[in-house]
Amino acid sequence: METILSISNLTKKYGSLTAVNNLSFTIQKGNVYGILGPNGSGKSTTLGITLNVVNETSGSFNWFNGQTSTHLALKKVGAIIERPNFYPYMSAYKNLKLVCKIKDISEDKIDEKLELVGLLDRKNSKFKTFSLGMKQRLAIASALLNDPEILILDEPTNGLDPQGIHQIRALIKDIASQGTTILLASHLLDEVEKVCSHVVVLRKGHKLYEGPVDQMISSNGFFELKSDDNQALLNYLASHPNIKDTKVLDGLVTAFLEAPMSASAFNKELIHNGIVLSHLVLRKESLEEQFLQLTDNLNDAN
Amino acid sequence: MLRLLNIEFIKLWNNRSSKVLILAYFILLTSIALIAAIKFDIGPIQFHLAEQGIFDFPYIWHFNTYVAGTLKFFLAIVIVSMMANEYSNKTIKQNLIDGLSKKEFIASKFITVSAFALISTLFVFIITLILGLSFSDNTEAYHVFSDTEYLLAFFVKLVGFFSICLFLGILVKRSAFALGFLFVWYVIEKIAYGLIRWEISATQDNWENITRFFPLESMSNLIKEPATRLGAAKELAKQVGEEFNFDYAVHWYEIVIVLAWTSLFIYWSYKLLKKRDL
């Protein structure tokens, strides 16, 4: 698989504060990555370093296996970090024209990308007249001008209204479905869960996890169960070898699995033992639950 | 290089205030020619500035480059704000993310200010030539093209001054404060100049050996004030028993000093940009 970005032992200190601490991960072509972490966990700093605007304290990174210098590599990257930054007095079209000049690419695609983000009819309006959602969409259009090898988005829905958030998400999904590698930094878990296949979880500059979303915690998922006779159900579960733990909340029994088991096999087994269910769902932990579990583990360890 | 110039041109030309200031500057530059029209005609006193010899070759090169040099503040505003605006709009960050290297960023600014200086010099050259050819008593090629080193001095002076502006724009990041800083710097230099002159000239006469190395002083030194060189002014001085005997020439070491400052300011700008996190 082709490596797009690899980061090794990256550290950034702001005085006594360590924003990024000995961080290493790699980005492979074709995946959609999420960098997850609460505010101040070092997401933007990490992206800033790889994008040539923040100087690392130690460690290194390289783009495309280190074949080109960073600024040449960035011409093949599309990135927006934090707020969309454009020249306020210039029209959308002219701003994009300037980006084309910087990236050394032809200006043919400007209209196409403006169309993609739904701003074609506003192409001659000045940037300063745009709403935040429109600015963010213009930034995405600008990042896509060179049909990038990787699209880097830092908190793309930050500060947007629900409609704006929905538009941006639909756009990201659309771009991801075309096979573009995406790196999405966010503290919004459902956002990452909806579009990402892989995650890097950061906390206080440390990496907690790197890998596919569904393997974040070693879990076989859990059953949500309801029965007319919950006590009998609980007694049965307590002696079941595949169940490691149970929880009851508002009459809903949650049974965590020790080993994988299908819902139908489990149902059959219960009926065989005289327990009839009124509700049965096999679920995997949501990203939020996984994330909390991961960070909780760390808190416990401390 | 053309790409960098083009990038900067798009940024500047679409900014209305920059555009107005640049146009105003070049219109004012052209209007030097209007000095020719200064004419008093009050009964017995008839005074026509153009006939006082200020448009005589080769003196006109000195006079025009000096007058044109005072207009550089118009462009200083444009240059300081073109740098500082990149910070306040955070577009410098986006430029770097889009793949402009820090070196290219500084280069694009420096090439632009050099282009400003070059165009100004060409303007002054053409205007001076036209004015001189219409008013000078002496239009032999030998006289017309002597003293043209003032044009070189004018170019170097502008590039040097604009480099300070660029550096201050990067250093201070706010255009108004950067211009204020430039003024404060000027005042400090003048005070230091006065002190050094006062302290040293009492014992020996070489105080200029120190002051000529001041950045702003070195730039104004390139083209010294031309008024005392004028025949009329010399006449006047003679009447009060003084004689002006200044050195008006452009010296090679003065050019070297300004070029050294220019490279330092550009180098410092680059270092500053490289060192800072955006």
Coordinates of C-alpha atoms in Angstrom, one line a residue:
Chain A
M1 CA 0.0 0.0 0.0
E2 CA 1.2 3.5 -0.8
T3 CA 2.2 5.6 2.1
I4 CA 1.1 9.2 1.9
L5 CA 2.3 10.6 5.2
S6 CA 4.4 9.2 7.9
I7 CA 5.1 10.9 11.2
S8 CA 7.7 9.6 13.5
N9 CA 8.4 10.6 17.1
L10 CA 7.0 14.1 16.5
T11 CA 7.2 16.4 19.6
K12 CA 6.1 20.0 19.9
K13 CA 6.6 22.0 23.0
Y14 CA 5.2 25.5 23.7
G15 CA 7.4 26.5 26.6
S16 CA 6.6 24.1 29.4
L17 CA 3.5 22.8 27.6
T18 CA 3.9 19.7 25.5
A19 CA 1.3 19.9 22.8
V20 CA 2.4 16.8 20.8
N21 CA 4.3 14.1 22.6
N22 CA 6.4 11.6 20.7
L23 CA 3.7 11.0 18.2
S24 CA 4.0 8.5 15.3
F25 CA 1.5 7.3 12.8
T26 CA 1.2 6.7 9.0
I27 CA -1.5 7.5 6.5
Q28 CA -2.0 5.1 3.7
K29 CA -3.6 5.9 0.4
G30 CA -7.3 5.2 -0.1
N31 CA -8.4 5.2 3.6
V32 CA -10.5 7.8 5.4
Y33 CA -8.7 8.7 8.6
G34 CA -10.0 10.5 11.6
I35 CA -7.8 12.2 14.2
L36 CA -9.9 12.1 17.3
G37 CA -9.3 13.9 20.5
P38 CA -10.7 16.5 22.8
N39 CA -9.9 20.1 22.4
G40 CA -6.2 20.8 23.1
S41 CA -5.1 17.2 22.4
G42 CA -2.7 18.3 19.7
K43 CA -4.7 17.6 16.6
S44 CA -4.2 21.0 14.9
T45 CA -0.6 21.3 16.1
T46 CA 0.2 17.9 14.5
L47 CA -1.5 19.0 11.2
G48 CA 0.2 22.4 11.4
I49 CA 3.6 20.7 11.6
T50 CA 3.0 18.5 8.6
L51 CA 1.6 21.5 6.7
N52 CA 4.7 23.6 7.1
V53 CA 3.2 26.3 9.4
V54 CA 4.4 25.1 12.8
N55 CA 7.9 24.1 13.5
E56 CA 8.5 20.8 15.3
T57 CA 10.6 20.7 18.4
S58 CA 11.9 17.2 17.6
G59 CA 11.0 14.2 15.5
S60 CA 10.3 14.2 11.8
F61 CA 7.6 13.6 9.1
N62 CA 7.7 13.0 5.5
W63 CA 5.3 13.1 2.6
F64 CA 5.0 10.5 -0.1
N65 CA 8.0 8.5 1.3
G66 CA 10.1 11.6 1.4
Q67 CA 10.6 11.8 -2.3
T68 CA 9.9 15.5 -2.5
S69 CA 10.4 18.6 -0.2
T70 CA 7.5 19.5 2.0
H71 CA 6.4 22.5 0.0
L72 CA 6.4 20.6 -3.3
A73 CA 4.5 17.8 -1.6
L74 CA 1.9 20.2 -0.3
K75 CA 1.1 21.1 -3.9
K76 CA -0.4 17.6 -4.2
V77 CA -2.3 18.0 -0.9
G78 CA -5.5 19.8 -0.3
A79 CA -5.8 21.2 3.2
I80 CA -7.8 23.6 5.3
I81 CA -7.0 24.1 8.9
E82 CA -9.2 25.9 11.4
R83 CA -10.9 28.8 9.8
P84 CA -11.0 29.3 6.1
N85 CA -8.4 31.9 5.2
F86 CA -8.9 33.9 2.0
Y87 CA -8.4 37.5 0.8
P88 CA -11.6 39.2 2.0
Y89 CA -11.5 41.8 -0.8
M90 CA -11.3 39.3 -3.6
S91 CA -14.1 37.3 -5.2
A92 CA -14.4 33.6 -4.7
Y93 CA -13.2 33.0 -8.3
K94 CA -10.1 35.2 -7.9
N95 CA -9.2 33.6 -4.6
L96 CA -9.2 30.2 -6.2
K97 CA -7.3 31.6 -9.2
L98 CA -4.6 32.7 -6.7
V99 CA -4.5 29.2 -5.2
C100 CA -4.0 27.8 -8.7
K101 CA -1.1 30.1 -9.3
I102 CA 0.5 29.0 -6.0
K103 CA -0.1 25.3 -6.7
D104 CA 1.1 25.8 -10.3
I105 CA -1.9 24.2 -11.8
S106 CA -4.3 25.2 -14.6
E107 CA -7.4 27.3 -13.8
D108 CA -9.8 25.0 -15.7
K109 CA -11.1 23.3 -12.7
I110 CA -12.2 26.4 -10.7
D111 CA -15.8 26.3 -12.0
E112 CA -16.1 22.6 -11.7
K113 CA -15.1 22.7 -8.0
L114 CA -17.3 25.7 -7.3
E115 CA -20.2 23.8 -8.8
L116 CA -19.3 20.8 -6.5
V117 CA -19.6 22.8 -3.4
G118 CA -22.6 24.8 -4.7
L119 CA -21.0 28.2 -5.0
L120 CA -20.9 28.6 -8.7
D121 CA -23.6 31.2 -8.7
R122 CA -21.7 33.3 -6.1
K123 CA -18.3 33.0 -7.8
N124 CA -18.0 36.7 -8.4
S125 CA -19.0 37.7 -4.9
K126 CA -16.4 38.9 -2.6
F127 CA -15.2 36.5 0.1
K128 CA -16.1 38.9 2.9
T129 CA -19.8 38.7 1.9
F130 CA -19.9 35.0 2.5
S131 CA -21.5 33.2 5.5
L132 CA -19.3 30.9 7.5
G133 CA -20.8 27.9 5.9
M134 CA -20.1 29.3 2.4
K135 CA -16.6 30.2 3.4
Q136 CA -16.0 26.7 4.6
R137 CA -17.3 25.3 1.4
L138 CA -15.1 27.6 -0.6
A139 CA -12.2 26.3 1.4
I140 CA -13.1 22.8 0.5
A141 CA -13.4 23.8 -3.2
S142 CA -10.0 25.4 -2.9
A143 CA -8.5 22.3 -1.3
L144 CA -9.9 20.1 -4.1
L145 CA -8.6 22.3 -7.0
N146 CA -5.6 20.1 -7.6
D147 CA -7.5 16.8 -7.3
P148 CA -5.3 16.1 -4.2
E149 CA -3.8 12.8 -3.2
I150 CA -5.1 13.6 0.3
L151 CA -7.6 16.0 1.6
I152 CA -6.9 17.3 5.1
L153 CA -9.7 18.9 7.0
D154 CA -9.4 20.3 10.5
E155 CA -12.7 20.7 12.4
P156 CA -14.6 21.3 9.1
T157 CA -18.0 21.7 10.8
N158 CA -16.8 23.9 13.7
G159 CA -19.1 26.8 14.2
L160 CA -21.6 25.9 11.5
D161 CA -25.4 25.7 11.9
P162 CA -27.0 22.3 11.5
Q163 CA -27.8 22.9 7.9
G164 CA -24.2 23.9 7.2
I165 CA -22.9 20.8 9.1
H166 CA -25.1 18.6 7.1
Q167 CA -23.9 20.1 3.8
I168 CA -20.2 19.7 4.7
R169 CA -20.7 16.1 5.9
A170 CA -22.5 15.2 2.7
L171 CA -19.7 16.8 0.8
I172 CA -17.1 14.8 2.7
K173 CA -18.9 11.6 2.2
D174 CA -19.2 12.3 -1.5
I175 CA -15.5 13.0 -1.8
A176 CA -14.6 9.9 0.2
S177 CA -16.8 7.8 -2.0
Q178 CA -14.7 8.9 -5.0
G179 CA -11.7 7.2 -3.4
T180 CA -9.9 10.3 -2.2
T181 CA -7.8 9.8 0.9
I182 CA -9.1 12.0 3.7
L183 CA -7.7 13.0 7.0
L184 CA -10.3 14.5 9.2
A185 CA -9.5 16.0 12.6
S186 CA -12.4 16.4 14.9
H187 CA -13.6 16.3 18.4
L188 CA -17.0 15.3 17.2
L189 CA -17.1 11.5 17.4
D190 CA -20.3 10.9 15.4
E191 CA -18.7 13.0 12.6
V192 CA -15.7 10.7 12.5
E193 CA -17.8 7.6 12.9
K194 CA -19.9 8.5 10.0
V195 CA -17.1 8.9 7.5
C196 CA -13.9 7.4 8.7
S197 CA -12.5 3.9 8.3
H198 CA -9.5 4.4 10.5
V199 CA -8.8 6.6 13.5
V200 CA -5.9 8.0 15.4
V201 CA -6.9 8.8 18.9
L202 CA -5.0 11.5 20.7
R203 CA -5.1 12.7 24.3
K204 CA -2.8 15.4 25.6
G205 CA -0.4 14.9 22.7
H206 CA -0.2 11.2 23.2
K207 CA -1.4 8.6 20.8
L208 CA -3.9 6.2 22.5
Y209 CA -4.9 4.2 19.4
E210 CA -4.2 3.9 15.7
G211 CA -6.1 1.5 13.5
P212 CA -9.4 0.6 12.0
V213 CA -12.4 2.2 13.7
D214 CA -14.1 -1.1 14.7
Q215 CA -11.0 -2.5 16.4
M216 CA -10.4 0.4 18.7
I217 CA -11.2 -1.6 21.8
S218 CA -11.0 -5.4 21.8
S219 CA -14.7 -6.0 22.0
N220 CA -17.1 -8.6 20.6
G221 CA -20.0 -6.2 21.0
F222 CA -22.9 -6.6 23.3
F223 CA -26.6 -7.8 23.4
E224 CA -29.4 -5.5 24.4
L225 CA -32.1 -7.7 25.9
K226 CA -35.5 -7.5 27.4
S227 CA -37.7 -10.2 28.8
D228 CA -40.9 -10.5 30.8
D229 CA -38.9 -12.3 33.4
N230 CA -35.7 -10.3 33.7
Q231 CA -34.6 -12.1 36.9
A232 CA -34.5 -15.4 35.2
L233 CA -32.7 -13.9 32.3
L234 CA -30.0 -12.4 34.5
N235 CA -29.5 -15.7 36.4
Y236 CA -29.0 -17.4 33.1
L237 CA -26.6 -14.8 31.9
A238 CA -24.5 -14.9 35.1
S239 CA -23.7 -18.6 34.5
H240 CA -23.2 -18.2 30.7
P241 CA -19.6 -18.8 29.6
N242 CA -19.7 -16.3 26.7
I243 CA -21.0 -13.4 28.8
K244 CA -18.5 -11.5 30.9
D245 CA -20.6 -8.8 32.3
T246 CA -24.2 -7.6 32.5
K247 CA -25.8 -4.3 33.3
V248 CA -29.4 -3.4 33.8
L249 CA -30.8 0.0 33.1
D250 CA -34.5 0.8 33.0
G251 CA -35.4 -2.8 32.4
L252 CA -33.0 -3.1 29.5
V253 CA -30.4 -5.7 30.1
T254 CA -27.0 -5.2 28.5
A255 CA -24.8 -8.3 28.2
F256 CA -21.2 -7.9 27.2
L257 CA -19.7 -10.7 25.1
E258 CA -16.6 -12.5 26.1
A259 CA -16.6 -14.5 22.8
P260 CA -18.4 -13.8 19.5
M261 CA -21.9 -15.2 19.3
S262 CA -24.7 -14.6 16.8
A263 CA -28.0 -13.2 17.9
S264 CA -30.0 -16.1 16.4
A265 CA -27.9 -18.8 18.1
F266 CA -28.3 -16.9 21.4
N267 CA -32.0 -16.5 21.0
K268 CA -32.4 -20.2 20.2
E269 CA -30.4 -21.1 23.3
L270 CA -32.5 -18.9 25.5
I271 CA -35.8 -20.3 24.2
H272 CA -34.4 -23.7 24.8
N273 CA -33.9 -22.7 28.4
G274 CA -37.4 -21.3 28.7
I275 CA -36.6 -17.6 28.5
V276 CA -38.6 -15.6 26.0
L277 CA -37.2 -12.3 24.9
S278 CA -39.3 -9.3 23.9
H279 CA -36.2 -7.4 22.7
L280 CA -32.9 -8.6 21.2
V281 CA -30.2 -6.5 19.5
L282 CA -26.6 -7.4 18.9
R283 CA -24.6 -4.1 18.9
K284 CA -21.0 -2.9 18.6
E285 CA -19.9 -0.1 20.9
S286 CA -20.4 3.3 19.2
L287 CA -17.3 5.3 18.6
E288 CA -18.2 7.5 21.5
E289 CA -18.5 4.6 23.9
Q290 CA -15.2 3.2 22.6
F291 CA -13.6 6.5 22.9
L292 CA -14.8 7.0 26.5
Q293 CA -13.8 3.5 27.4
L294 CA -10.3 4.1 25.9
T295 CA -9.8 7.3 27.7
D296 CA -11.3 5.9 30.9
N297 CA -8.8 3.0 30.8
L298 CA -6.1 5.5 30.7
N299 CA -7.5 7.5 33.6
D300 CA -7.7 4.3 35.6
A301 CA -4.1 3.4 34.7
N302 CA -3.0 6.8 35.9
Chain B
M1 CA 10.0 34.4 -10.8
L2 CA 7.2 35.5 -13.1
R3 CA 4.9 33.2 -11.2
L4 CA 5.8 34.8 -7.9
L5 CA 5.3 38.3 -9.4
N6 CA 2.0 37.2 -10.8
I7 CA 0.8 35.9 -7.4
E8 CA 1.7 39.2 -5.7
F9 CA 0.1 41.2 -8.5
I10 CA -3.2 39.4 -8.1
K11 CA -3.1 40.1 -4.3
L12 CA -2.3 43.8 -4.7
W13 CA -4.3 44.8 -7.7
N14 CA -7.5 43.4 -6.4
N15 CA -7.1 45.4 -3.2
R16 CA -8.8 48.8 -3.8
S17 CA -6.7 50.8 -1.3
S18 CA -3.5 49.4 -2.6
K19 CA -4.5 50.1 -6.1
V20 CA -5.5 53.7 -5.3
L21 CA -2.2 54.3 -3.5
I22 CA -0.1 52.8 -6.2
L23 CA -1.9 54.9 -8.9
A24 CA -1.6 58.0 -6.7
Y25 CA 2.1 57.4 -6.3
F26 CA 2.8 57.2 -10.0
I27 CA 0.5 60.2 -10.8
L28 CA 2.5 62.2 -8.2
L29 CA 5.7 61.0 -9.7
T30 CA 4.6 62.2 -13.1
S31 CA 3.5 65.5 -11.6
I32 CA 7.1 66.4 -10.8
A33 CA 6.9 67.8 -14.2
L34 CA 4.5 70.4 -12.9
I35 CA 7.3 72.1 -11.0
A36 CA 8.2 73.5 -14.3
A37 CA 5.0 75.5 -14.2
I38 CA 5.8 77.3 -11.0
K39 CA 5.9 80.9 -12.0
F40 CA 5.5 84.1 -10.0
D41 CA 4.7 87.2 -11.9
I42 CA 4.2 89.9 -9.3
G43 CA 4.9 93.2 -11.0
P44 CA 8.6 93.8 -11.0
I45 CA 9.4 90.4 -9.4
Q46 CA 9.4 87.7 -12.1
F47 CA 10.2 84.3 -11.1
H48 CA 10.0 81.2 -13.2
L49 CA 11.4 78.1 -11.4
A50 CA 12.1 76.3 -14.7
E51 CA 14.5 79.1 -15.6
Q52 CA 16.5 78.9 -12.4
G53 CA 18.6 76.1 -13.8
I54 CA 16.9 73.3 -11.9
F55 CA 16.1 71.6 -15.2
D56 CA 19.6 71.9 -16.6
F57 CA 21.4 68.7 -17.4
P58 CA 23.1 67.1 -15.6
Y59 CA 21.8 68.8 -12.4
I60 CA 18.3 67.7 -13.2
W61 CA 19.1 64.1 -12.5
H62 CA 20.1 65.0 -9.0
F63 CA 17.1 67.3 -8.4
N64 CA 14.4 64.9 -9.8
T65 CA 15.6 61.8 -8.1
Y66 CA 15.7 63.7 -4.8
V67 CA 12.2 65.0 -5.2
A68 CA 10.9 61.7 -6.4
G69 CA 12.5 60.0 -3.4
T70 CA 10.3 61.9 -1.0
L71 CA 7.2 60.3 -2.5
K72 CA 8.4 56.8 -1.5
F73 CA 6.1 57.0 1.6
F74 CA 3.1 56.3 -0.5
L75 CA 4.5 53.0 -1.5
A76 CA 5.8 52.3 2.0
I77 CA 2.1 52.2 3.1
V78 CA 1.3 49.8 0.4
I79 CA 4.2 47.6 1.1
V80 CA 3.8 47.5 4.9
S81 CA 0.2 46.6 4.5
M82 CA 0.7 44.0 1.9
M83 CA 2.9 42.2 4.4
A84 CA 0.9 42.9 7.5
N85 CA -2.4 42.0 5.8
E86 CA -1.1 38.5 5.1
Y87 CA -0.9 38.1 8.9
S88 CA -4.2 39.7 9.8
N89 CA -6.1 37.7 7.1
K90 CA -4.0 34.6 8.0
T91 CA -3.6 34.2 4.3
I92 CA 0.1 33.6 4.8
K93 CA -0.8 30.4 6.6
Q94 CA -3.0 29.3 3.7
N95 CA -0.3 30.3 1.2
L96 CA 2.2 28.0 2.9
I97 CA -0.4 25.2 3.2
D98 CA -1.2 25.5 -0.4
G99 CA 2.4 24.8 -1.2
L100 CA 4.3 28.1 -1.3
S101 CA 7.6 27.7 0.4
K102 CA 8.7 30.3 3.0
K103 CA 11.6 31.2 0.7
E104 CA 9.2 31.8 -2.2
F105 CA 6.9 33.9 0.0
I106 CA 9.7 36.3 0.9
A107 CA 11.0 36.2 -2.7
S108 CA 7.6 37.1 -4.1
K109 CA 7.5 40.2 -1.8
F110 CA 11.0 41.2 -2.6
I111 CA 10.6 40.8 -6.3
T112 CA 7.5 42.9 -6.1
V113 CA 9.2 45.8 -4.2
S114 CA 12.1 45.6 -6.7
A115 CA 9.7 45.8 -9.5
F116 CA 8.2 48.9 -7.8
A117 CA 11.6 50.5 -7.5
L118 CA 12.5 49.6 -11.1
I119 CA 9.3 51.1 -12.5
S120 CA 9.7 54.2 -10.4
T121 CA 13.3 54.6 -11.7
L122 CA 12.1 54.2 -15.3
F123 CA 9.4 56.8 -14.7
V124 CA 11.8 59.2 -13.2
F125 CA 14.2 58.6 -16.1
I126 CA 11.6 59.3 -18.8
I127 CA 10.2 62.4 -17.0
T128 CA 13.6 63.8 -16.4
L129 CA 14.6 63.2 -19.9
I130 CA 11.5 65.0 -21.2
L131 CA 11.8 67.9 -18.8
G132 CA 15.5 68.3 -19.4
L133 CA 15.2 68.2 -23.1
S134 CA 12.5 70.9 -23.0
F135 CA 14.0 73.2 -20.4
S136 CA 17.8 72.6 -20.3
D137 CA 20.1 75.0 -22.1
N138 CA 22.4 72.2 -22.7
T139 CA 21.2 69.1 -24.6
E140 CA 24.4 67.6 -25.8
A141 CA 24.5 63.9 -25.2
Y142 CA 27.6 64.2 -23.1
H143 CA 25.8 66.5 -20.6
V144 CA 22.5 64.8 -20.8
F145 CA 23.9 61.4 -19.7
S146 CA 26.4 62.5 -17.2
D147 CA 25.4 62.2 -13.5
T148 CA 23.0 59.3 -14.4
E149 CA 24.4 57.5 -11.4
Y150 CA 21.7 59.3 -9.5
L151 CA 19.3 56.9 -11.1
L152 CA 21.1 53.9 -9.8
A153 CA 21.3 55.6 -6.4
F154 CA 17.5 56.2 -6.6
F155 CA 16.8 52.5 -7.4
V156 CA 19.0 51.2 -4.6
K157 CA 17.5 53.7 -2.2
L158 CA 14.0 52.6 -3.0
V159 CA 14.8 48.9 -2.8
G160 CA 16.6 49.4 0.5
F161 CA 13.7 51.5 2.0
F162 CA 11.1 49.0 0.8
S163 CA 13.1 46.1 2.4
I164 CA 12.9 47.9 5.7
C165 CA 9.1 48.2 5.2
L166 CA 8.8 44.5 4.4
F167 CA 10.8 43.6 7.5
L168 CA 8.7 45.8 9.7
G169 CA 5.6 44.4 8.2
I170 CA 6.7 40.9 9.2
L171 CA 8.1 41.9 12.5
V172 CA 5.1 43.9 13.8
K173 CA 2.3 42.1 11.8
R174 CA 0.0 45.2 12.0
S175 CA 0.3 47.8 9.3
A176 CA -0.5 50.9 11.4
F177 CA 1.9 49.8 14.1
A178 CA 4.6 49.0 11.6
L179 CA 4.4 52.5 10.1
G180 CA 4.4 54.0 13.6
F181 CA 7.5 51.9 14.3
L182 CA 9.1 53.1 11.2
F183 CA 8.5 56.7 12.3
V184 CA 9.9 56.0 15.8
W185 CA 12.9 54.4 14.2
Y186 CA 13.4 57.5 12.1
V187 CA 13.2 59.7 15.2
I188 CA 15.7 57.5 17.1
E189 CA 18.1 57.7 14.3
K190 CA 17.8 61.4 14.1
I191 CA 18.4 61.8 17.9
A192 CA 21.4 59.4 17.7
Y193 CA 22.6 61.4 14.7
G194 CA 22.3 64.7 16.7
L195 CA 24.0 63.3 19.8
I196 CA 26.9 61.8 17.8
R197 CA 27.4 64.9 15.8
W198 CA 27.3 67.0 19.0
E199 CA 29.6 64.8 20.9
I200 CA 32.2 64.1 18.3
S201 CA 32.3 67.2 16.1
A202 CA 33.6 69.1 19.1
T203 CA 36.9 67.2 19.0
Q204 CA 37.1 65.8 15.5
D205 CA 35.2 66.0 12.3
N206 CA 34.6 62.4 11.5
W207 CA 31.2 61.9 13.1
E208 CA 29.7 61.0 9.7
N209 CA 31.8 57.9 9.7
I210 CA 29.4 56.5 12.2
T211 CA 26.1 58.0 11.1
R212 CA 26.5 56.9 7.5
F213 CA 26.0 53.3 8.7
F214 CA 22.5 54.0 10.1
P215 CA 20.0 52.2 7.9
L216 CA 17.6 55.1 7.2
E217 CA 20.5 57.7 7.2
S218 CA 22.5 55.6 4.7
M219 CA 19.5 55.6 2.4
S220 CA 19.0 59.3 2.5
N221 CA 22.7 59.8 2.2
L222 CA 22.6 58.3 -1.3
I223 CA 21.0 61.3 -2.8
K224 CA 21.9 64.4 -0.8
E225 CA 19.7 67.5 -0.8
P226 CA 20.2 69.3 -4.1
A227 CA 19.0 72.8 -3.2
T228 CA 22.4 74.2 -2.0
R229 CA 23.9 73.1 -5.3
L230 CA 21.7 75.4 -7.2
G231 CA 23.3 78.6 -8.6
A232 CA 20.7 80.8 -7.0
A233 CA 21.2 79.3 -3.6
K234 CA 25.0 79.6 -3.9
E235 CA 24.5 83.3 -4.8
L236 CA 22.4 83.8 -1.8
A237 CA 24.9 82.2 0.5
K238 CA 27.7 84.3 -0.9
Q239 CA 25.8 87.4 0.0
V240 CA 25.7 86.4 3.6
G241 CA 29.4 85.5 3.5
E242 CA 29.0 81.7 3.5
E243 CA 30.2 79.3 0.9
F244 CA 28.6 75.9 0.3
N245 CA 31.1 73.3 -0.3
F246 CA 29.3 70.0 0.1
D247 CA 30.0 66.7 -1.5
Y248 CA 27.0 65.8 -3.6
A249 CA 28.4 62.8 -5.4
V250 CA 27.0 59.2 -5.1
H251 CA 29.8 57.1 -3.7
W252 CA 30.2 53.4 -4.3
Y253 CA 30.6 52.7 -0.6
E254 CA 27.3 54.4 0.1
I255 CA 25.6 52.1 -2.3
V256 CA 27.4 49.1 -0.7
I257 CA 26.1 50.1 2.7
V258 CA 22.5 50.3 1.5
L259 CA 22.8 47.0 -0.3
A260 CA 24.2 45.4 2.8
W261 CA 21.2 46.7 4.8
T262 CA 18.8 45.4 2.1
S263 CA 20.2 41.9 2.2
L264 CA 20.2 41.9 6.0
F265 CA 16.5 43.0 6.2
I266 CA 15.5 40.4 3.7
Y267 CA 17.5 37.7 5.4
W268 CA 16.0 38.7 8.8
S269 CA 12.5 38.7 7.3
Y270 CA 13.1 35.1 6.1
K271 CA 14.6 34.0 9.4
L272 CA 11.7 35.5 11.3
L273 CA 9.1 33.8 9.1
K274 CA 11.0 30.5 9.4
K275 CA 11.3 30.6 13.2
R276 CA 7.7 31.7 13.9
D277 CA 4.8 29.3 14.3
L278 CA 1.8 30.5 12.4

